[in-house]
Amino acid sequence: MAVDLVRGLILREVNIGEADKILTVLAKDIGKISVSAKGARRSRGTLSAGTSLFTYGDFTVKSGSKNYFLVQTDIIDSFYAITKDLITMSYASCILELADKTTSEDMPSNEVLYLAINTLNKLAKGKLDPKLALALFELKTLQYNGFMPCLDFCSDCGNPHNNIISASGTLCEKCAKDAHKKITIDDTIIYAMKYILSSEPPKLLSFSLDSEITDTLSTITNLMIDSQFNIILKSKKFINSLNLY
């Protein structure tokens, strides 16, 4: 088997047997890959370090017919501080789960990887509100997957909008009557969404919103994610159970 060096972020870990793990890694220039880590759950095993959720590093792997086998991990950052706070860890876990559910195997997703790493870095340093971090990540995920919500006019008829928004974008009052779910917003929300869509990290992660605007933004991005992807995120269910979302 050929030996390769891949740089990536662990999005998911699944325990197998008594001591093994299967890791889902979002790898630079490769995309999502599955990596078998033999003995990773043994406390004294050579692979016990560097095989946990949130770990960003260089993974030495042997490529098999269907997946990769981990040989060694050189940790670049474990974002350990995230795991010390339940709220931060909950939102960070949701970000990784969303990245996992919206990327494909062997299809490069460097934009998602770069955004995830920078977001985790800000969260670990306590420099980004967790709820805002998830909303940012959701809106950029939609953009990276080809969905750009209409924010300049009514997304249904093309007439001027009336500061009403649905899963597809802004609406006029007439079209809003037929919308299944809609939210009345102000210009601040529209400006914030345009800023997010036009920016990339680190600039994207350097601004803040007050709690009320963040709440509205997260409601909108959650609505759009549900409409476009129709996926269930276990971590978001946990957030809802804590009344954090």
PDB file of C-alpha atoms in Angstrom:
ATOM      1  CA  MET A   1       0.000   0.000   0.000  1.00  0.00           C
ATOM      2  CA  ALA A   2       1.188   3.482  -0.870  1.00  0.00           C
ATOM      3  CA  VAL A   3       1.958   5.851   2.003  1.00  0.00           C
ATOM      4  CA  ASP A   4       0.527   9.379   1.763  1.00  0.00           C
ATOM      5  CA  LEU A   5       0.605  12.514   3.884  1.00  0.00           C
ATOM      6  CA  VAL A   6      -2.695  14.364   4.092  1.00  0.00           C
ATOM      7  CA  ARG A   7      -3.512  17.524   6.019  1.00  0.00           C
ATOM      8  CA  GLY A   8      -7.012  17.747   7.363  1.00  0.00           C
ATOM      9  CA  LEU A   9      -9.579  18.163  10.107  1.00  0.00           C
ATOM     10  CA  ILE A  10     -11.355  15.322  11.915  1.00  0.00           C
ATOM     11  CA  LEU A  11     -15.089  15.831  11.442  1.00  0.00           C
ATOM     12  CA  ARG A  12     -16.343  12.607  12.985  1.00  0.00           C
ATOM     13  CA  GLU A  13     -15.104   9.619  14.984  1.00  0.00           C
ATOM     14  CA  VAL A  14     -16.854   6.262  15.305  1.00  0.00           C
ATOM     15  CA  ASN A  15     -15.735   3.597  17.764  1.00  0.00           C
ATOM     16  CA  ILE A  16     -15.193   0.167  16.243  1.00  0.00           C
ATOM     17  CA  GLY A  17     -14.647  -3.004  18.268  1.00  0.00           C
ATOM     18  CA  GLU A  18     -12.764  -2.714  21.536  1.00  0.00           C
ATOM     19  CA  ALA A  19     -10.006  -0.283  20.616  1.00  0.00           C
ATOM     20  CA  ASP A  20     -10.351   1.007  17.047  1.00  0.00           C
ATOM     21  CA  LYS A  21     -11.848   4.098  15.434  1.00  0.00           C
ATOM     22  CA  ILE A  22     -13.043   5.107  12.000  1.00  0.00           C
ATOM     23  CA  LEU A  23     -12.269   8.782  11.413  1.00  0.00           C
ATOM     24  CA  THR A  24     -13.917  11.061   8.892  1.00  0.00           C
ATOM     25  CA  VAL A  25     -11.310  13.598   7.824  1.00  0.00           C
ATOM     26  CA  LEU A  26     -11.856  16.629   5.599  1.00  0.00           C
ATOM     27  CA  ALA A  27      -8.506  16.639   3.805  1.00  0.00           C
ATOM     28  CA  LYS A  28      -6.944  19.542   1.941  1.00  0.00           C
ATOM     29  CA  ASP A  29      -7.029  19.156  -1.865  1.00  0.00           C
ATOM     30  CA  ILE A  30      -8.669  15.728  -1.520  1.00  0.00           C
ATOM     31  CA  GLY A  31     -12.026  16.100   0.175  1.00  0.00           C
ATOM     32  CA  LYS A  32     -13.649  13.909   2.757  1.00  0.00           C
ATOM     33  CA  ILE A  33     -11.922  10.598   3.426  1.00  0.00           C
ATOM     34  CA  SER A  34     -12.460   7.661   5.780  1.00  0.00           C
ATOM     35  CA  VAL A  35      -9.463   6.659   7.885  1.00  0.00           C
ATOM     36  CA  SER A  36      -9.179   3.499   9.973  1.00  0.00           C
ATOM     37  CA  ALA A  37      -7.235   4.092  13.198  1.00  0.00           C
ATOM     38  CA  LYS A  38      -6.292   0.747  14.721  1.00  0.00           C
ATOM     39  CA  GLY A  39      -5.844   0.821  18.494  1.00  0.00           C
ATOM     40  CA  ALA A  40      -6.633   4.549  18.694  1.00  0.00           C
ATOM     41  CA  ARG A  41      -8.694   4.067  21.859  1.00  0.00           C
ATOM     42  CA  ARG A  42      -5.885   2.402  23.794  1.00  0.00           C
ATOM     43  CA  SER A  43      -4.501   4.927  26.277  1.00  0.00           C
ATOM     44  CA  ARG A  44      -0.925   3.824  25.619  1.00  0.00           C
ATOM     45  CA  GLY A  45      -1.350   3.228  21.908  1.00  0.00           C
ATOM     46  CA  THR A  46       0.745   5.137  19.409  1.00  0.00           C
ATOM     47  CA  LEU A  47      -2.422   6.540  17.792  1.00  0.00           C
ATOM     48  CA  SER A  48      -4.254   7.565  20.975  1.00  0.00           C
ATOM     49  CA  ALA A  49      -3.213  11.206  20.496  1.00  0.00           C
ATOM     50  CA  GLY A  50      -4.384  13.099  17.469  1.00  0.00           C
ATOM     51  CA  THR A  51      -7.454  11.020  16.650  1.00  0.00           C
ATOM     52  CA  SER A  52     -10.132  13.014  18.464  1.00  0.00           C
ATOM     53  CA  LEU A  53     -12.872  15.269  17.144  1.00  0.00           C
ATOM     54  CA  PHE A  54     -11.696  18.799  16.243  1.00  0.00           C
ATOM     55  CA  THR A  55      -8.089  17.676  15.621  1.00  0.00           C
ATOM     56  CA  TYR A  56      -6.386  19.458  12.736  1.00  0.00           C
ATOM     57  CA  GLY A  57      -3.122  17.904  11.641  1.00  0.00           C
ATOM     58  CA  ASP A  58      -0.972  16.024   9.175  1.00  0.00           C
ATOM     59  CA  PHE A  59      -2.048  12.414   8.865  1.00  0.00           C
ATOM     60  CA  THR A  60       0.347   9.788   7.527  1.00  0.00           C
ATOM     61  CA  VAL A  61      -1.862   7.129   5.949  1.00  0.00           C
ATOM     62  CA  LYS A  62      -1.641   3.990   3.877  1.00  0.00           C
ATOM     63  CA  SER A  63      -4.211   3.902   1.109  1.00  0.00           C
ATOM     64  CA  GLY A  64      -6.302   0.767   0.712  1.00  0.00           C
ATOM     65  CA  SER A  65      -8.922  -0.198  -1.838  1.00  0.00           C
ATOM     66  CA  LYS A  66     -11.816   1.470   0.001  1.00  0.00           C
ATOM     67  CA  ASN A  67     -10.326   3.624   2.763  1.00  0.00           C
ATOM     68  CA  TYR A  68      -7.126   4.769   4.418  1.00  0.00           C
ATOM     69  CA  PHE A  69      -5.237   3.291   7.380  1.00  0.00           C
ATOM     70  CA  LEU A  70      -3.683   5.694   9.851  1.00  0.00           C
ATOM     71  CA  VAL A  71       0.040   5.344  10.528  1.00  0.00           C
ATOM     72  CA  GLN A  72       0.809   8.580  12.404  1.00  0.00           C
ATOM     73  CA  THR A  73      -0.686  11.961  13.282  1.00  0.00           C
ATOM     74  CA  ASP A  74       1.239  15.208  13.726  1.00  0.00           C
ATOM     75  CA  ILE A  75      -1.139  17.599  15.479  1.00  0.00           C
ATOM     76  CA  ILE A  76      -1.231  21.175  14.232  1.00  0.00           C
ATOM     77  CA  ASP A  77      -4.053  22.226  16.559  1.00  0.00           C
ATOM     78  CA  SER A  78      -6.476  20.261  18.739  1.00  0.00           C
ATOM     79  CA  PHE A  79      -8.622  23.306  19.659  1.00  0.00           C
ATOM     80  CA  TYR A  80      -8.702  21.824  23.145  1.00  0.00           C
ATOM     81  CA  ALA A  81     -10.234  24.927  24.752  1.00  0.00           C
ATOM     82  CA  ILE A  82     -13.459  24.282  22.844  1.00  0.00           C
ATOM     83  CA  THR A  83     -14.097  21.087  24.812  1.00  0.00           C
ATOM     84  CA  LYS A  84     -13.909  22.907  28.163  1.00  0.00           C
ATOM     85  CA  ASP A  85     -17.178  24.791  27.601  1.00  0.00           C
ATOM     86  CA  LEU A  86     -20.433  22.921  26.890  1.00  0.00           C
ATOM     87  CA  ILE A  87     -22.068  25.692  24.884  1.00  0.00           C
ATOM     88  CA  THR A  88     -19.019  26.332  22.710  1.00  0.00           C
ATOM     89  CA  MET A  89     -18.468  22.605  22.159  1.00  0.00           C
ATOM     90  CA  SER A  90     -22.120  22.107  21.202  1.00  0.00           C
ATOM     91  CA  TYR A  91     -22.035  24.752  18.490  1.00  0.00           C
ATOM     92  CA  ALA A  92     -18.584  23.656  17.293  1.00  0.00           C
ATOM     93  CA  SER A  93     -19.816  20.064  17.028  1.00  0.00           C
ATOM     94  CA  CYS A  94     -22.743  21.279  14.953  1.00  0.00           C
ATOM     95  CA  ILE A  95     -20.347  23.065  12.603  1.00  0.00           C
ATOM     96  CA  LEU A  96     -18.352  19.861  12.080  1.00  0.00           C
ATOM     97  CA  GLU A  97     -21.483  17.781  11.577  1.00  0.00           C
ATOM     98  CA  LEU A  98     -22.771  20.258   8.993  1.00  0.00           C
ATOM     99  CA  ALA A  99     -19.417  20.127   7.190  1.00  0.00           C
ATOM    100  CA  ASP A 100     -19.611  16.330   7.226  1.00  0.00           C
ATOM    101  CA  LYS A 101     -23.184  16.213   5.885  1.00  0.00           C
ATOM    102  CA  THR A 102     -22.606  18.760   3.095  1.00  0.00           C
ATOM    103  CA  THR A 103     -19.251  17.636   1.668  1.00  0.00           C
ATOM    104  CA  SER A 104     -18.537  14.606  -0.507  1.00  0.00           C
ATOM    105  CA  GLU A 105     -15.870  11.944  -0.480  1.00  0.00           C
ATOM    106  CA  ASP A 106     -12.874  12.593  -2.717  1.00  0.00           C
ATOM    107  CA  MET A 107     -14.225  15.989  -3.816  1.00  0.00           C
ATOM    108  CA  PRO A 108     -11.976  18.886  -2.713  1.00  0.00           C
ATOM    109  CA  SER A 109     -13.711  21.274  -0.291  1.00  0.00           C
ATOM    110  CA  ASN A 110     -10.877  23.592   0.659  1.00  0.00           C
ATOM    111  CA  GLU A 111     -13.194  26.552   1.268  1.00  0.00           C
ATOM    112  CA  VAL A 112     -15.170  24.591   3.847  1.00  0.00           C
ATOM    113  CA  LEU A 113     -11.972  23.290   5.460  1.00  0.00           C
ATOM    114  CA  TYR A 114     -10.407  26.749   5.692  1.00  0.00           C
ATOM    115  CA  LEU A 115     -13.587  28.274   7.127  1.00  0.00           C
ATOM    116  CA  ALA A 116     -13.963  25.457   9.675  1.00  0.00           C
ATOM    117  CA  ILE A 117     -10.371  25.763  10.905  1.00  0.00           C
ATOM    118  CA  ASN A 118     -10.569  29.536  11.246  1.00  0.00           C
ATOM    119  CA  THR A 119     -13.938  29.334  13.000  1.00  0.00           C
ATOM    120  CA  LEU A 120     -12.673  26.730  15.480  1.00  0.00           C
ATOM    121  CA  ASN A 121      -9.624  28.873  16.143  1.00  0.00           C
ATOM    122  CA  LYS A 122     -11.794  31.884  16.993  1.00  0.00           C
ATOM    123  CA  LEU A 123     -14.060  29.776  19.197  1.00  0.00           C
ATOM    124  CA  ALA A 124     -11.106  28.239  21.043  1.00  0.00           C
ATOM    125  CA  LYS A 125      -9.775  31.722  21.788  1.00  0.00           C
ATOM    126  CA  GLY A 126     -13.183  32.982  22.916  1.00  0.00           C
ATOM    127  CA  LYS A 127     -13.226  35.639  20.201  1.00  0.00           C
ATOM    128  CA  LEU A 128     -16.462  34.633  18.441  1.00  0.00           C
ATOM    129  CA  ASP A 129     -19.948  34.123  19.786  1.00  0.00           C
ATOM    130  CA  PRO A 130     -20.797  30.410  19.261  1.00  0.00           C
ATOM    131  CA  LYS A 131     -24.305  31.081  17.989  1.00  0.00           C
ATOM    132  CA  LEU A 132     -23.033  33.647  15.493  1.00  0.00           C
ATOM    133  CA  ALA A 133     -20.267  31.230  14.446  1.00  0.00           C
ATOM    134  CA  LEU A 134     -22.829  28.593  13.471  1.00  0.00           C
ATOM    135  CA  ALA A 135     -24.989  31.102  11.597  1.00  0.00           C
ATOM    136  CA  LEU A 136     -21.938  32.306   9.648  1.00  0.00           C
ATOM    137  CA  PHE A 137     -20.945  28.749   8.839  1.00  0.00           C
ATOM    138  CA  GLU A 138     -24.468  27.835   7.726  1.00  0.00           C
ATOM    139  CA  LEU A 139     -24.775  30.794   5.357  1.00  0.00           C
ATOM    140  CA  LYS A 140     -21.312  30.214   3.853  1.00  0.00           C
ATOM    141  CA  THR A 141     -22.074  26.489   3.505  1.00  0.00           C
ATOM    142  CA  LEU A 142     -25.140  27.371   1.450  1.00  0.00           C
ATOM    143  CA  GLN A 143     -23.008  29.671  -0.701  1.00  0.00           C
ATOM    144  CA  TYR A 144     -20.266  27.058  -1.199  1.00  0.00           C
ATOM    145  CA  ASN A 145     -22.932  24.615  -2.348  1.00  0.00           C
ATOM    146  CA  GLY A 146     -24.250  26.998  -4.998  1.00  0.00           C
ATOM    147  CA  PHE A 147     -27.176  28.597  -3.162  1.00  0.00           C
ATOM    148  CA  MET A 148     -27.180  32.391  -3.009  1.00  0.00           C
ATOM    149  CA  PRO A 149     -30.287  33.814  -1.353  1.00  0.00           C
ATOM    150  CA  CYS A 150     -31.800  36.763  -3.174  1.00  0.00           C
ATOM    151  CA  LEU A 151     -31.462  39.870  -0.998  1.00  0.00           C
ATOM    152  CA  ASP A 152     -31.950  42.783  -3.421  1.00  0.00           C
ATOM    153  CA  PHE A 153     -35.518  42.209  -4.626  1.00  0.00           C
ATOM    154  CA  CYS A 154     -38.391  39.756  -4.285  1.00  0.00           C
ATOM    155  CA  SER A 155     -37.041  36.279  -4.994  1.00  0.00           C
ATOM    156  CA  ASP A 156     -40.392  35.188  -6.467  1.00  0.00           C
ATOM    157  CA  CYS A 157     -41.536  38.039  -8.713  1.00  0.00           C
ATOM    158  CA  GLY A 158     -38.564  40.413  -8.960  1.00  0.00           C
ATOM    159  CA  ASN A 159     -40.381  43.435  -7.558  1.00  0.00           C
ATOM    160  CA  PRO A 160     -38.971  45.440  -4.634  1.00  0.00           C
ATOM    161  CA  HIS A 161     -39.019  43.424  -1.430  1.00  0.00           C
ATOM    162  CA  ASN A 162     -40.727  44.465   1.796  1.00  0.00           C
ATOM    163  CA  ASN A 163     -38.122  43.285   4.323  1.00  0.00           C
ATOM    164  CA  ILE A 164     -39.658  39.835   4.529  1.00  0.00           C
ATOM    165  CA  ILE A 165     -37.479  36.780   4.046  1.00  0.00           C
ATOM    166  CA  SER A 166     -38.104  33.075   3.443  1.00  0.00           C
ATOM    167  CA  ALA A 167     -35.943  30.087   2.546  1.00  0.00           C
ATOM    168  CA  SER A 168     -35.248  31.468  -0.948  1.00  0.00           C
ATOM    169  CA  GLY A 169     -34.563  35.073  -0.003  1.00  0.00           C
ATOM    170  CA  THR A 170     -36.427  38.366   0.383  1.00  0.00           C
ATOM    171  CA  LEU A 171     -40.089  38.708  -0.609  1.00  0.00           C
ATOM    172  CA  CYS A 172     -42.641  41.397  -1.356  1.00  0.00           C
ATOM    173  CA  GLU A 173     -45.868  41.468   0.649  1.00  0.00           C
ATOM    174  CA  LYS A 174     -47.879  39.830  -2.136  1.00  0.00           C
ATOM    175  CA  CYS A 175     -45.532  36.859  -2.572  1.00  0.00           C
ATOM    176  CA  ALA A 176     -45.032  36.533   1.169  1.00  0.00           C
ATOM    177  CA  LYS A 177     -48.691  35.543   1.528  1.00  0.00           C
ATOM    178  CA  ASP A 178     -47.913  32.209  -0.161  1.00  0.00           C
ATOM    179  CA  ALA A 179     -44.656  31.545   1.704  1.00  0.00           C
ATOM    180  CA  HIS A 180     -44.718  28.525   4.009  1.00  0.00           C
ATOM    181  CA  LYS A 181     -42.327  30.119   6.499  1.00  0.00           C
ATOM    182  CA  LYS A 182     -41.355  33.779   6.554  1.00  0.00           C
ATOM    183  CA  ILE A 183     -39.631  36.230   8.854  1.00  0.00           C
ATOM    184  CA  THR A 184     -39.945  40.013   8.994  1.00  0.00           C
ATOM    185  CA  ILE A 185     -36.512  41.604   9.109  1.00  0.00           C
ATOM    186  CA  ASP A 186     -34.869  45.014   9.014  1.00  0.00           C
ATOM    187  CA  ASP A 187     -32.073  46.426   6.870  1.00  0.00           C
ATOM    188  CA  THR A 188     -29.440  45.448   9.451  1.00  0.00           C
ATOM    189  CA  ILE A 189     -30.077  41.744   8.792  1.00  0.00           C
ATOM    190  CA  ILE A 190     -29.860  42.228   5.039  1.00  0.00           C
ATOM    191  CA  TYR A 191     -26.600  44.164   5.398  1.00  0.00           C
ATOM    192  CA  ALA A 192     -25.162  41.481   7.678  1.00  0.00           C
ATOM    193  CA  MET A 193     -26.073  38.679   5.250  1.00  0.00           C
ATOM    194  CA  LYS A 194     -24.567  40.547   2.311  1.00  0.00           C
ATOM    195  CA  TYR A 195     -21.391  41.132   4.305  1.00  0.00           C
ATOM    196  CA  ILE A 196     -21.110  37.447   5.187  1.00  0.00           C
ATOM    197  CA  LEU A 197     -21.684  36.320   1.613  1.00  0.00           C
ATOM    198  CA  SER A 198     -19.099  38.762   0.239  1.00  0.00           C
ATOM    199  CA  SER A 199     -16.401  38.008   2.840  1.00  0.00           C
ATOM    200  CA  GLU A 200     -14.003  35.163   3.602  1.00  0.00           C
ATOM    201  CA  PRO A 201     -11.926  34.438   6.717  1.00  0.00           C
ATOM    202  CA  PRO A 202     -10.200  35.991   8.496  1.00  0.00           C
ATOM    203  CA  LYS A 203     -12.192  39.143   7.619  1.00  0.00           C
ATOM    204  CA  LEU A 204     -15.466  37.239   7.842  1.00  0.00           C
ATOM    205  CA  LEU A 205     -14.833  36.256  11.459  1.00  0.00           C
ATOM    206  CA  SER A 206     -13.727  39.664  12.688  1.00  0.00           C
ATOM    207  CA  PHE A 207     -17.115  41.311  13.143  1.00  0.00           C
ATOM    208  CA  SER A 208     -19.858  40.915  15.730  1.00  0.00           C
ATOM    209  CA  LEU A 209     -23.606  41.386  16.012  1.00  0.00           C
ATOM    210  CA  ASP A 210     -25.780  42.045  19.032  1.00  0.00           C
ATOM    211  CA  SER A 211     -27.690  39.113  20.477  1.00  0.00           C
ATOM    212  CA  GLU A 212     -31.073  40.052  18.987  1.00  0.00           C
ATOM    213  CA  ILE A 213     -29.698  40.302  15.445  1.00  0.00           C
ATOM    214  CA  THR A 214     -27.717  37.092  15.938  1.00  0.00           C
ATOM    215  CA  ASP A 215     -30.905  35.313  17.025  1.00  0.00           C
ATOM    216  CA  THR A 216     -32.741  36.476  13.898  1.00  0.00           C
ATOM    217  CA  LEU A 217     -29.832  35.588  11.632  1.00  0.00           C
ATOM    218  CA  SER A 218     -29.566  32.084  13.104  1.00  0.00           C
ATOM    219  CA  THR A 219     -33.309  31.569  12.598  1.00  0.00           C
ATOM    220  CA  ILE A 220     -32.946  32.538   8.936  1.00  0.00           C
ATOM    221  CA  THR A 221     -29.900  30.383   8.233  1.00  0.00           C
ATOM    222  CA  ASN A 222     -31.491  27.438  10.034  1.00  0.00           C
ATOM    223  CA  LEU A 223     -34.584  27.825   7.834  1.00  0.00           C
ATOM    224  CA  MET A 224     -32.460  27.946   4.679  1.00  0.00           C
ATOM    225  CA  ILE A 225     -30.337  24.941   5.679  1.00  0.00           C
ATOM    226  CA  ASP A 226     -33.460  22.873   6.354  1.00  0.00           C
ATOM    227  CA  SER A 227     -34.978  23.900   3.025  1.00  0.00           C
ATOM    228  CA  GLN A 228     -31.907  23.340   0.856  1.00  0.00           C
ATOM    229  CA  PHE A 229     -30.391  20.211   2.429  1.00  0.00           C
ATOM    230  CA  ASN A 230     -33.237  18.556   4.367  1.00  0.00           C
ATOM    231  CA  ILE A 231     -30.770  16.991   6.804  1.00  0.00           C
ATOM    232  CA  ILE A 232     -31.040  16.154  10.480  1.00  0.00           C
ATOM    233  CA  LEU A 233     -28.147  17.263  12.671  1.00  0.00           C
ATOM    234  CA  LYS A 234     -27.912  15.383  15.968  1.00  0.00           C
ATOM    235  CA  SER A 235     -25.791  18.145  17.462  1.00  0.00           C
ATOM    236  CA  LYS A 236     -28.466  20.737  16.661  1.00  0.00           C
ATOM    237  CA  LYS A 237     -31.053  18.583  18.411  1.00  0.00           C
ATOM    238  CA  PHE A 238     -28.793  18.637  21.463  1.00  0.00           C
ATOM    239  CA  ILE A 239     -28.479  22.414  21.247  1.00  0.00           C
ATOM    240  CA  ASN A 240     -32.267  22.686  21.083  1.00  0.00           C
ATOM    241  CA  SER A 241     -32.587  20.444  24.136  1.00  0.00           C
ATOM    242  CA  LEU A 242     -30.471  22.939  26.080  1.00  0.00           C
ATOM    243  CA  ASN A 243     -32.555  25.846  24.797  1.00  0.00           C
ATOM    244  CA  LEU A 244     -29.421  27.409  23.326  1.00  0.00           C
ATOM    245  CA  TYR A 245     -30.562  27.820  19.723  1.00  0.00           C
TER     246      TYR A 245
END
